[in-house]
């Protein structure tokens, strides 16, 4: 790879200086070992990132939303599109070796087991950890976080302990802790964000009392794209003897961090946001933590011996995987990681940085449009959430859909963050490796036409009042 | 843009509904919101001596669909009996809007209708 062609990226460079970012394509991590190696040689072997080629790999991009209106997919933060390689891997499993794992001694079962456990190894390399026994397959991020709350949380936390969360969190990194807190008499504390939705380490320091046992924080906000300073956070939290859980659902598709080296205690992510199938996700945990944790779901596979009254648990990771696992989904995730690993992290980050910077430029020029979170695209990941004065995000999403542009509107499962930002809902455009600068230009043109449509009708009339109340805590959603 | 959902008439109802505001002494009131999108509707009705709906006023904020549908409904039910209001179905609301709604937008389209049904189903004492 010719590194001079990649745009300089301060966030990336800082992470590389600190040695946290996996610079190697994943396959080379295996050879080099997760903690170093010749990444330049690795980069030379990686195929060059070719946008046209990437776009052909994603069959969903070959469609028109309505006649003559091609799809522009800006909703990858909700779920990413899937490359043909992933579809093929799932298809192969289902058509050629659709056998159960860990149970048969026949050829198909061996093959399925190999592919399934092979996917686990790929996840371990992606996260920068050597021991794939620390990789537990779950249904997704949500289930992974619930597993930590119900197993580690119930076993370890006592009344009076505290858990620190940030206002950036997705509901899936809030509600499991709320339930645990209520059940165990544990206090929930929040790190206050800055007005532009950044997480200031000093604010975290203020929340870190001796009672804090866990800090659960996102690797990247699914609304503002904010990237909290994980290295600092891990240092501060470990200095206090507490644990860190990182919700990597959004960060992993954009930033390959070496979680092993970073020393994070738990990491959760979802396959479907990482170009893989739905129904598969991962919990990574440190071996000593996972070994001490009790299982929370019981049945086949998670036991080694069962008598009429008792059972003996299997070792990790299987101790936490009761029943037939999502085999096709795990194999699909493995294929997604293979796909991703063709490209160097630097190339991908460079492309996405270009998209994000352009999006900030284009959207920043639209009157009455407000971008939420950090104004500087260098301080965030490839997501732009915004509001347009006098226009409800639902109307924006619906009208953009007429232009073939898929965005998301609502509170994006982050109600406390919207309360903090003082709005009930927002519109969100999120970008991925297959998006183009031209698509962002189309978004700009479409948004400008929507603004004019609404302005034409509202002129001389009373503009709709701004939201009188922000989202409040409701049990659902 | 030629979009039946965002046509002139609908946007007029959104921006300058004749039914926006409050009544002096409403006979029926109801509140409803959709926390998922932050839409909310506060509805006030006054009844004539014949028991028919005299005036409808609403306050609220949200997307074009939820606000315009409420305004269109208000137009429709002034002069109607409570029984007639109870007979109005979601299909009637969609007809009023004159467009088909996707399942997600249906929730927006029916917010005002639900508030109205709540008002006529559980006639509580008017607000002080
Ligand atoms: C930051 C973040 N955390 C957690 C989740 C939940 O992921 P899942 O629904 O796949 O469990 C999401 C996605 O919806 C997310 O964006």
Coordinates of C-alpha atoms and ligand atoms in Angstrom, one line a residue:
Chain A
X1 CA 0.0 0.0 0.0
X2 CA 1.2 3.5 -0.8
X3 CA 0.7 5.3 2.5
X4 CA 1.3 8.7 0.9
X5 CA -2.1 8.3 -0.8
X6 CA -3.9 8.0 2.5
X7 CA -5.1 11.3 4.0
X8 CA -3.3 12.1 7.2
X9 CA -5.6 11.3 10.1
X10 CA -4.7 12.8 13.5
X11 CA -7.0 10.4 15.4
X12 CA -5.5 7.5 13.7
X13 CA -2.0 8.8 14.1
X14 CA -2.4 9.4 17.7
X15 CA -3.7 5.8 18.2
X16 CA -0.9 4.5 16.2
X17 CA 1.7 6.4 18.2
X18 CA 0.2 4.9 21.3
X19 CA 0.5 1.5 19.7
X20 CA -3.2 0.7 20.2
X21 CA -4.5 0.6 16.7
X22 CA -4.0 -2.7 14.8
X23 CA -2.2 -1.5 11.8
X24 CA -1.9 -5.0 10.4
X25 CA -4.5 -6.7 8.3
X26 CA -5.9 -9.3 10.6
X27 CA -4.3 -12.3 9.0
X28 CA -0.9 -10.8 9.6
X29 CA -1.7 -10.3 13.2
X30 CA -1.7 -14.1 13.5
X31 CA 1.8 -14.4 12.0
X32 CA 3.2 -11.4 13.8
X33 CA 1.5 -12.1 17.1
X34 CA -1.0 -9.5 18.4
X35 CA 1.7 -7.5 20.1
X36 CA 3.8 -6.1 17.3
X37 CA 5.3 -7.5 14.1
X38 CA 6.3 -6.1 10.8
X39 CA 3.2 -4.1 9.9
X40 CA 4.8 -2.6 6.8
X41 CA 5.4 -5.9 5.3
X42 CA 1.8 -6.8 6.1
X43 CA 0.5 -3.7 4.5
X44 CA 2.3 -4.5 1.3
X45 CA 0.5 -7.8 1.1
X46 CA -2.9 -6.2 1.7
X47 CA -4.9 -5.6 -1.4
X48 CA -5.4 -1.9 -2.3
X49 CA -8.7 -0.4 -1.3
X50 CA -10.6 0.1 -4.6
X51 CA -13.9 1.8 -4.0
X52 CA -15.5 0.5 -7.2
X53 CA -14.4 -3.0 -6.4
X54 CA -15.8 -2.6 -2.9
X55 CA -19.1 -1.4 -4.2
X56 CA -19.5 -4.4 -6.5
X57 CA -18.9 -6.7 -3.5
X58 CA -22.1 -5.5 -1.9
X59 CA -25.1 -6.8 -3.9
X60 CA -27.6 -4.6 -2.1
X61 CA -26.0 -1.5 -3.7
X62 CA -27.1 -2.7 -7.1
X63 CA -30.7 -1.7 -6.7
X64 CA -33.0 1.2 -7.3
X65 CA -35.3 2.3 -4.5
X66 CA -37.8 3.3 -7.1
X67 CA -37.4 3.4 -10.9
X68 CA -34.4 5.6 -11.8
X69 CA -33.6 6.3 -8.1
X70 CA -30.5 4.3 -7.0
X71 CA -30.1 3.4 -3.4
X72 CA -27.8 5.6 -1.3
X73 CA -27.3 3.7 2.0
X74 CA -26.5 6.0 4.9
X75 CA -27.8 3.8 7.6
X76 CA -24.8 1.5 8.3
X77 CA -24.8 2.4 12.0
X78 CA -28.1 0.6 12.3
X79 CA -26.8 -2.3 10.3
X80 CA -24.2 -2.6 7.6
X81 CA -24.7 -4.0 4.2
X82 CA -23.2 -7.5 3.6
X83 CA -20.6 -8.4 1.0
X84 CA -21.2 -11.3 -1.3
X85 CA -18.5 -13.2 0.5
X86 CA -20.6 -13.3 3.6
X87 CA -23.7 -14.4 1.7
X88 CA -21.7 -17.1 0.1
X89 CA -20.2 -18.4 3.3
X90 CA -23.7 -18.7 4.9
X91 CA -25.0 -20.3 1.7
X92 CA -22.2 -22.8 1.7
X93 CA -22.9 -23.8 5.3
X94 CA -26.6 -24.2 4.6
X95 CA -26.2 -26.1 1.3
X96 CA -23.0 -28.1 1.7
X97 CA -22.4 -28.9 5.4
X98 CA -25.4 -27.9 7.4
X99 CA -24.4 -30.0 10.4
X100 CA -24.4 -29.3 14.2
X101 CA -21.2 -28.5 15.9
X102 CA -19.3 -30.2 18.7
X103 CA -21.5 -33.3 18.5
X104 CA -21.0 -35.4 15.5
X105 CA -18.0 -37.4 14.5
X106 CA -19.0 -37.4 10.9
X107 CA -17.4 -35.4 8.1
X108 CA -20.0 -32.6 7.9
X109 CA -20.1 -32.0 11.6
X110 CA -16.3 -31.8 11.7
X111 CA -16.3 -29.3 8.9
X112 CA -19.0 -27.2 10.6
X113 CA -17.2 -27.3 13.9
X114 CA -14.0 -26.2 12.2
X115 CA -15.7 -23.3 10.4
X116 CA -17.5 -22.3 13.6
X117 CA -14.5 -22.4 15.8
X118 CA -12.4 -20.9 13.0
X119 CA -14.7 -17.9 13.2
X120 CA -14.0 -17.6 16.9
X121 CA -10.3 -17.4 16.1
X122 CA -10.8 -14.7 13.6
X123 CA -12.7 -12.6 16.1
X124 CA -9.9 -13.1 18.6
X125 CA -7.4 -11.8 16.0
X126 CA -9.6 -8.9 15.1
X127 CA -9.8 -7.8 18.8
X128 CA -6.1 -8.3 19.3
X129 CA -6.3 -11.1 21.8
X130 CA -4.4 -14.3 21.5
X131 CA -6.7 -16.7 23.4
X132 CA -9.9 -17.4 21.5
X133 CA -11.3 -19.1 24.6
X134 CA -12.1 -15.6 25.7
X135 CA -14.5 -15.0 22.8
X136 CA -18.1 -15.9 23.7
X137 CA -20.6 -15.9 20.9
X138 CA -23.9 -14.1 21.8
X139 CA -26.8 -12.9 19.7
X140 CA -25.4 -9.4 19.6
X141 CA -24.1 -6.5 21.7
X142 CA -27.2 -6.4 23.8
X143 CA -27.0 -10.0 24.8
X144 CA -23.3 -9.7 25.5
X145 CA -23.8 -6.8 27.9
X146 CA -26.8 -8.5 29.6
X147 CA -24.5 -11.5 30.1
X148 CA -21.9 -9.4 32.0
X149 CA -24.6 -7.7 34.0
X150 CA -26.4 -11.0 34.9
X151 CA -23.3 -13.0 35.5
X152 CA -20.4 -10.8 36.6
X153 CA -22.7 -8.1 38.0
X154 CA -24.8 -10.4 40.2
X155 CA -21.8 -12.3 41.4
X156 CA -19.6 -9.4 42.2
X157 CA -21.6 -6.3 43.1
X158 CA -22.9 -5.5 46.5
X159 CA -25.2 -2.8 47.8
X160 CA -23.4 0.5 47.9
X161 CA -21.2 -0.3 44.9
X162 CA -21.4 2.0 41.9
X163 CA -21.4 1.7 38.1
X164 CA -20.3 4.6 36.0
X165 CA -22.0 5.1 32.6
X166 CA -21.9 8.0 30.1
X167 CA -24.7 10.0 28.7
X168 CA -23.5 8.8 25.3
X169 CA -24.7 5.2 25.8
X170 CA -27.1 3.2 23.7
X171 CA -30.0 1.8 25.7
X172 CA -28.4 -1.6 25.5
X173 CA -25.5 -0.3 27.7
X174 CA -27.9 1.4 30.1
X175 CA -30.9 -0.7 30.8
X176 CA -29.1 -3.9 31.8
X177 CA -27.2 -1.8 34.4
X178 CA -30.4 -0.2 35.6
X179 CA -32.0 -3.6 36.2
X180 CA -28.9 -4.8 38.0
X181 CA -28.7 -1.6 40.1
X182 CA -32.3 -2.0 41.2
X183 CA -31.8 -5.6 42.0
X184 CA -28.5 -5.2 43.9
X185 CA -28.9 -1.8 45.4
X186 CA -26.1 -0.5 43.2
X187 CA -25.8 3.2 42.4
X188 CA -25.7 4.3 38.8
X189 CA -23.5 7.4 38.1
X190 CA -23.2 9.3 34.9
X191 CA -20.2 11.1 33.4
X192 CA -21.4 14.5 32.4
X193 CA -20.6 15.3 28.7
X194 CA -19.4 18.6 27.3
X195 CA -21.9 20.6 25.4
X196 CA -20.6 19.2 22.2
X197 CA -21.1 15.7 23.5
X198 CA -17.5 14.8 24.2
X199 CA -16.5 12.8 27.1
X200 CA -14.0 14.7 29.2
X201 CA -11.7 12.4 31.2
X202 CA -11.7 15.0 34.0
X203 CA -15.4 14.5 34.3
X204 CA -14.8 10.8 34.6
X205 CA -12.2 11.3 37.2
X206 CA -14.8 13.2 39.3
X207 CA -17.2 10.3 39.1
X208 CA -14.6 7.7 40.1
X209 CA -15.0 7.1 43.7
X210 CA -13.8 4.1 45.6
X211 CA -17.2 2.5 45.4
X212 CA -17.1 2.3 41.6
X213 CA -16.6 -1.2 40.4
X214 CA -17.3 -0.9 36.7
X215 CA -17.2 1.8 34.0
X216 CA -19.3 0.8 30.9
X217 CA -18.6 3.1 28.0
X218 CA -19.2 3.2 24.3
X219 CA -16.2 3.0 21.9
X220 CA -18.1 5.4 19.6
X221 CA -21.5 7.0 20.0
X222 CA -24.1 5.8 17.6
X223 CA -25.6 9.3 17.5
X224 CA -22.8 11.9 17.6
X225 CA -19.9 9.7 16.5
X226 CA -18.0 10.8 19.6
X227 CA -15.0 8.6 20.3
X228 CA -14.2 8.6 24.0
X229 CA -10.5 8.5 24.9
X230 CA -10.4 4.8 25.8
X231 CA -6.7 4.6 26.6
X232 CA -7.0 7.3 29.3
X233 CA -10.2 5.8 30.6
X234 CA -8.8 2.3 31.0
X235 CA -5.7 3.8 32.8
X236 CA -7.9 5.8 35.2
X237 CA -10.3 3.1 35.9
X238 CA -7.7 0.4 36.5
X239 CA -5.8 2.7 38.7
X240 CA -8.9 2.6 40.9
X241 CA -9.2 -1.1 40.7
X242 CA -12.4 -1.1 38.8
X243 CA -13.3 -2.8 35.5
X244 CA -14.0 -1.4 32.1
X245 CA -16.6 -2.6 29.6
X246 CA -16.4 -1.2 26.1
X247 CA -19.5 -1.3 23.9
X248 CA -17.7 -1.6 20.5
X249 CA -20.8 -2.0 18.4
X250 CA -20.1 1.2 16.5
X251 CA -16.4 1.6 16.9
X252 CA -15.3 -1.8 15.6
X253 CA -16.5 -1.4 12.0
X254 CA -14.4 1.9 11.9
X255 CA -11.6 1.6 14.3
X256 CA -9.7 -1.6 14.9
X257 CA -8.4 -1.3 18.4
X258 CA -6.1 -3.8 19.9
X259 CA -8.2 -4.5 23.0
X260 CA -5.8 -7.0 24.3
X261 CA -3.0 -4.5 24.5
X262 CA -5.4 -1.8 25.7
X263 CA -6.3 -4.1 28.7
X264 CA -10.1 -3.6 28.5
X265 CA -11.9 -6.1 30.7
X266 CA -15.0 -6.7 28.6
X267 CA -15.8 -5.9 25.0
X268 CA -19.2 -6.4 23.3
X269 CA -20.0 -6.0 19.6
X270 CA -22.6 -7.1 17.0
X271 CA -21.8 -9.0 13.8
X272 CA -24.5 -7.3 11.8
X273 CA -22.9 -3.9 12.0
X274 CA -19.5 -5.4 11.0
X275 CA -20.7 -6.6 7.6
X276 CA -21.9 -10.0 9.0
X277 CA -25.3 -11.5 9.6
X278 CA -27.8 -10.6 12.3
X279 CA -28.2 -12.9 15.3
X280 CA -24.5 -13.1 16.1
X281 CA -22.4 -11.0 18.4
X282 CA -19.5 -11.3 20.8
X283 CA -18.5 -10.9 24.3
X284 CA -14.8 -10.7 25.0
X285 CA -13.7 -11.0 28.6
X286 CA -10.4 -11.5 30.3
X287 CA -9.8 -15.1 31.1
X288 CA -9.7 -14.8 34.8
X289 CA -13.0 -12.9 34.9
X290 CA -14.8 -15.3 32.6
X291 CA -13.6 -18.3 34.5
X292 CA -14.9 -16.9 37.7
X293 CA -18.2 -15.9 36.3
X294 CA -21.3 -18.2 36.6
X295 CA -23.2 -19.2 33.5
X296 CA -26.6 -17.7 33.1
X297 CA -28.2 -19.9 30.5
X298 CA -28.3 -23.7 31.0
X299 CA -28.6 -26.8 28.8
X300 CA -26.6 -28.7 26.3
X301 CA -23.1 -27.9 25.3
X302 CA -22.4 -25.8 28.4
X303 CA -21.8 -28.9 30.5
X304 CA -19.3 -31.7 30.6
X305 CA -21.0 -34.1 32.9
X306 CA -24.6 -34.3 34.1
X307 CA -26.1 -36.6 36.7
X308 CA -29.7 -36.8 37.9
X309 CA -29.2 -33.9 40.4
X310 CA -26.2 -31.9 39.2
X311 CA -24.1 -30.8 36.3
X312 CA -20.5 -29.7 35.9
X313 CA -19.9 -26.7 33.7
X314 CA -17.8 -26.8 30.5
X315 CA -14.8 -24.6 30.2
X316 CA -14.9 -21.1 28.7
X317 CA -16.1 -20.1 26.2
X318 CA -18.6 -22.9 25.9
X319 CA -19.8 -22.5 29.5
X320 CA -21.7 -19.5 28.3
X321 CA -23.0 -21.0 25.1
X322 CA -26.0 -23.2 26.1
X323 CA -27.7 -25.0 23.2
X324 CA -27.0 -25.1 19.5
X325 CA -25.2 -21.9 18.7
X326 CA -25.9 -19.6 15.8
X327 CA -23.6 -21.6 13.5
X328 CA -24.5 -20.1 10.1
X329 CA -24.3 -16.6 11.6
X330 CA -20.9 -17.2 13.2
X331 CA -19.5 -18.6 10.0
X332 CA -20.9 -15.5 8.2
X333 CA -19.2 -13.3 10.8
X334 CA -15.9 -15.1 10.1
X335 CA -16.3 -14.4 6.4
X336 CA -17.0 -10.7 7.2
X337 CA -13.8 -10.5 9.2
X338 CA -11.9 -12.1 6.3
X339 CA -13.4 -9.6 3.9
X340 CA -12.5 -6.7 6.2
X341 CA -9.0 -7.9 6.7
X342 CA -8.1 -7.5 3.0
X343 CA -7.8 -3.8 3.7
X344 CA -5.4 -2.1 6.1
X345 CA -7.1 -0.2 8.9
X346 CA -5.3 2.8 7.6
X347 CA -6.9 2.7 4.2
X348 CA -10.4 2.2 5.5
X349 CA -10.0 4.9 8.1
X350 CA -8.6 7.3 5.4
X351 CA -11.6 6.7 3.1
X352 CA -14.1 7.2 5.9
X353 CA -12.3 10.3 7.2
X354 CA -12.7 11.7 3.7
X355 CA -16.4 11.0 3.7
X356 CA -17.0 12.4 7.1
X357 CA -15.0 15.6 6.5
X358 CA -16.9 16.1 3.3
X359 CA -20.2 15.5 5.0
X360 CA -19.4 18.1 7.6
X361 CA -18.5 20.6 4.8
X362 CA -21.7 19.9 2.8
X363 CA -24.2 19.8 5.7
X364 CA -22.5 22.7 7.4
X365 CA -23.5 24.9 4.5
X366 CA -27.2 24.2 4.8
X367 CA -28.9 27.0 6.7
X368 CA -31.0 25.9 9.7
X369 CA -29.2 22.6 9.9
X370 CA -27.4 21.8 13.2
X371 CA -24.9 19.0 13.4
X372 CA -25.0 17.4 16.8
X373 CA -21.8 16.6 18.8
X374 CA -18.2 17.5 18.0
X375 CA -18.0 20.2 15.2
X376 CA -14.6 18.9 14.3
X377 CA -14.8 15.8 12.2
X378 CA -11.3 14.8 13.4
X379 CA -12.8 14.1 16.8
X380 CA -15.4 11.6 15.8
X381 CA -16.3 8.6 13.7
X382 CA -18.2 8.4 10.4
X383 CA -21.6 9.5 11.7
X384 CA -23.4 12.8 11.3
X385 CA -26.6 13.4 13.2
X386 CA -28.4 16.6 12.7
X387 CA -31.6 18.5 13.1
X388 CA -33.2 21.0 10.7
X389 CA -35.0 23.9 12.3
X390 CA -38.8 23.6 11.8
X391 CA -38.6 20.1 10.3
X392 CA -39.2 16.9 12.2
X393 CA -36.5 14.2 11.7
X394 CA -39.2 11.8 10.5
X395 CA -40.2 14.1 7.7
X396 CA -36.5 14.5 6.8
X397 CA -36.1 10.7 6.6
X398 CA -39.3 10.2 4.6
X399 CA -38.4 12.9 2.1
X400 CA -34.8 11.7 1.8
X401 CA -36.2 8.2 1.1
X402 CA -37.9 9.7 -2.0
X403 CA -34.4 10.6 -3.2
X404 CA -33.3 7.0 -2.5
X405 CA -31.3 8.1 0.5
X406 CA -31.7 5.8 3.6
X407 CA -31.0 7.6 6.9
X408 CA -32.4 7.0 10.3
X409 CA -34.6 9.3 12.3
X410 CA -35.6 9.1 15.9
X411 CA -33.8 8.9 19.2
X412 CA -31.6 6.0 18.0
X413 CA -32.0 4.1 21.3
X414 CA -30.2 6.9 23.1
X415 CA -32.9 8.9 24.9
X416 CA -30.7 10.2 27.7
X417 CA -28.3 11.6 25.1
X418 CA -31.1 13.4 23.3
X419 CA -32.3 14.8 26.7
X420 CA -28.8 16.1 27.2
X421 CA -28.8 17.7 23.7
X422 CA -32.2 19.2 24.5
X423 CA -34.0 17.6 21.5
X424 CA -36.6 14.8 21.2
X425 CA -35.2 13.2 18.1
X426 CA -32.6 13.7 15.4
X427 CA -31.8 12.5 11.8
X428 CA -28.7 10.4 11.3
X429 CA -26.6 9.7 8.3
X430 CA -23.9 7.1 8.9
X431 CA -21.2 6.1 6.5
X432 CA -19.3 3.0 5.7
X433 CA -16.5 1.8 3.4
X434 CA -18.8 1.5 0.4
X435 CA -20.1 5.1 0.4
X436 CA -18.9 7.8 -1.9
X437 CA -18.3 11.5 -2.0
X438 CA -20.8 11.8 -4.8
X439 CA -23.5 10.2 -2.6
X440 CA -22.8 12.8 0.1
X441 CA -23.2 15.6 -2.5
X442 CA -26.6 14.1 -3.4
X443 CA -27.5 14.2 0.3
X444 CA -26.6 17.9 0.4
X445 CA -28.7 18.7 -2.6
X446 CA -31.7 16.7 -1.3
X447 CA -31.5 18.4 2.1
X448 CA -31.4 21.8 0.5
X449 CA -34.5 21.0 -1.5
X450 CA -36.3 19.8 1.6
X451 CA -35.3 23.0 3.4
X452 CA -36.8 25.1 0.6
X453 CA -40.0 23.0 0.5
X454 CA -40.6 23.7 4.2
X455 CA -39.5 27.3 4.0
X456 CA -41.8 28.0 1.2
X457 CA -44.7 26.9 3.2
X458 CA -43.8 28.3 6.5
X459 CA -42.8 31.8 5.3
X460 CA -44.7 34.6 6.9
X461 CA -46.4 32.1 9.1
X462 CA -45.7 31.1 12.6
X463 CA -42.9 28.7 12.5
X464 CA -43.7 25.5 14.4
X465 CA -42.7 25.9 17.9
X466 CA -39.5 24.1 19.0
X467 CA -39.9 21.0 21.1
X468 CA -41.5 21.9 24.3
X469 CA -40.1 18.9 26.0
X470 CA -37.3 16.6 25.3
X471 CA -37.5 12.8 25.4
X472 CA -38.1 11.6 28.9
X473 CA -37.4 8.2 30.3
X474 CA -40.1 5.8 29.0
X475 CA -39.8 2.1 29.6
X476 CA -40.0 1.1 25.9
X477 CA -37.9 1.9 22.9
Chain B
X1 CA -41.2 18.3 -5.2
X2 CA -44.4 16.5 -6.1
X3 CA -45.0 14.5 -3.1
X4 CA -48.6 13.6 -2.1
X5 CA -47.6 13.3 1.5
X6 CA -46.1 16.8 1.6
X7 CA -48.6 18.5 -0.7
X8 CA -49.7 22.1 -0.2
X9 CA -52.9 21.3 1.7
X10 CA -51.1 19.0 4.2
X11 CA -48.3 21.5 4.8
X12 CA -50.9 24.2 5.3
X13 CA -52.5 22.2 8.1
X14 CA -49.1 21.6 9.5
X15 CA -48.0 25.2 9.6
X16 CA -51.2 27.1 10.1
X17 CA -54.0 24.9 11.3
X18 CA -57.1 26.9 12.2
X19 CA -57.5 24.5 15.1
X20 CA -54.2 25.3 16.9
X21 CA -54.7 26.8 20.3
X22 CA -56.7 26.4 23.4
X23 CA -60.4 26.7 24.3
X24 CA -61.8 29.0 27.1
X25 CA -63.5 26.1 28.9
X26 CA -63.2 22.8 27.1
X27 CA -65.6 20.0 28.0
X28 CA -63.2 17.2 27.0
X29 CA -59.4 17.1 27.0
X30 CA -56.9 14.4 26.3
X31 CA -53.1 14.1 26.0
X32 CA -51.1 11.6 24.1
X33 CA -47.5 11.3 23.1
X34 CA -45.3 8.9 21.2
X35 CA -42.0 8.8 23.1
X36 CA -40.4 7.0 20.2
X37 CA -40.4 10.1 18.1
X38 CA -41.2 12.8 20.6
X39 CA -44.5 13.6 19.0
X40 CA -47.2 14.9 21.3
X41 CA -50.8 16.1 21.1
X42 CA -52.9 17.9 23.6
X43 CA -56.6 18.0 22.4
X44 CA -59.5 20.1 23.7
X45 CA -63.1 19.7 22.7
X46 CA -66.2 21.8 23.5
X47 CA -69.7 20.5 23.2
X48 CA -72.8 22.4 22.1
X49 CA -76.2 22.2 24.0
X50 CA -77.2 19.5 21.5
X51 CA -74.3 17.3 22.6
X52 CA -72.5 17.8 19.3
X53 CA -68.8 18.8 19.1
X54 CA -68.7 22.5 18.8
X55 CA -65.0 23.3 18.6
X56 CA -61.7 21.4 18.5
X57 CA -58.4 22.9 19.4
X58 CA -55.0 21.2 19.8
X59 CA -51.5 21.9 20.8
X60 CA -48.5 19.7 20.1
X61 CA -45.4 19.2 18.1
X62 CA -44.1 16.5 15.9
X63 CA -43.9 15.5 12.3
X64 CA -46.0 16.8 9.4
X65 CA -48.1 13.6 9.4
X66 CA -49.0 13.6 13.1
X67 CA -49.9 17.3 13.2
X68 CA -51.6 17.6 9.9
X69 CA -53.7 14.5 10.5
X70 CA -54.9 15.9 13.8
X71 CA -55.8 19.2 12.1
X72 CA -57.7 17.4 9.4
X73 CA -59.5 15.3 12.0
X74 CA -60.5 18.4 13.9
X75 CA -62.1 19.8 10.7
X76 CA -63.9 16.6 10.2
X77 CA -65.4 16.2 13.7
X78 CA -66.6 19.7 14.4
X79 CA -70.4 19.3 14.3
X80 CA -70.3 15.6 14.8
X81 CA -71.9 13.7 17.7
X82 CA -69.6 11.8 20.1
X83 CA -71.0 8.5 18.8
X84 CA -70.1 9.5 15.3
X85 CA -66.6 10.3 16.4
X86 CA -66.3 6.9 18.0
X87 CA -67.1 5.3 14.7
X88 CA -64.2 6.9 12.9
X89 CA -61.6 4.3 12.0
X90 CA -57.9 4.4 11.1
X91 CA -59.0 3.8 7.5
X92 CA -61.0 7.1 7.6
X93 CA -57.9 8.9 8.9
X94 CA -55.8 7.6 6.0
X95 CA -58.5 8.7 3.6
X96 CA -58.5 12.2 5.1
X97 CA -54.7 12.4 4.5
X98 CA -55.2 11.1 1.0
X99 CA -52.0 9.0 1.0
X100 CA -51.0 5.5 2.0
X101 CA -48.8 5.4 5.0
X102 CA -46.1 2.9 5.8
X103 CA -46.5 0.9 9.0
X104 CA -44.0 3.2 10.9
X105 CA -45.7 6.4 9.7
X106 CA -49.1 5.0 10.6
X107 CA -48.2 5.5 14.2
X108 CA -47.7 9.2 13.5
X109 CA -50.8 9.4 11.4
X110 CA -53.0 8.0 14.1
X111 CA -51.7 9.9 17.1
X112 CA -54.4 12.6 16.9
X113 CA -57.1 9.9 16.2
X114 CA -56.0 8.1 19.3
X115 CA -56.1 11.3 21.4
X116 CA -59.6 12.0 20.0
X117 CA -60.8 8.5 20.8
X118 CA -59.4 8.8 24.3
X119 CA -61.2 12.1 24.7
X120 CA -64.6 10.8 23.7
X121 CA -64.2 7.4 25.4
X122 CA -63.3 8.6 28.8
X123 CA -65.0 12.0 29.3
X124 CA -63.3 13.3 32.4
X125 CA -63.8 16.7 34.0
X126 CA -62.5 19.6 32.1
X127 CA -59.2 21.1 33.0
X128 CA -59.3 23.9 35.6
Ligands
LIG1 C1 -23.4 1.8 20.4 C2 -24.4 0.7 20.3 N1 -24.5 -0.2 21.3 C3 -25.3 -1.3 21.2 C4 -26.1 -1.5 20.1 C5 -27.0 -2.7 20.1 O1 -26.6 -3.7 19.2 P1 -27.6 -4.9 19.0 O2 -28.9 -4.4 18.7 O3 -27.0 -5.5 17.7 O4 -27.5 -5.8 20.2 C6 -26.0 -0.6 19.0 C7 -26.9 -0.8 17.8 O5 -28.0 -0.7 17.8 C8 -25.2 0.5 19.1 O6 -25.2 1.4 18.2

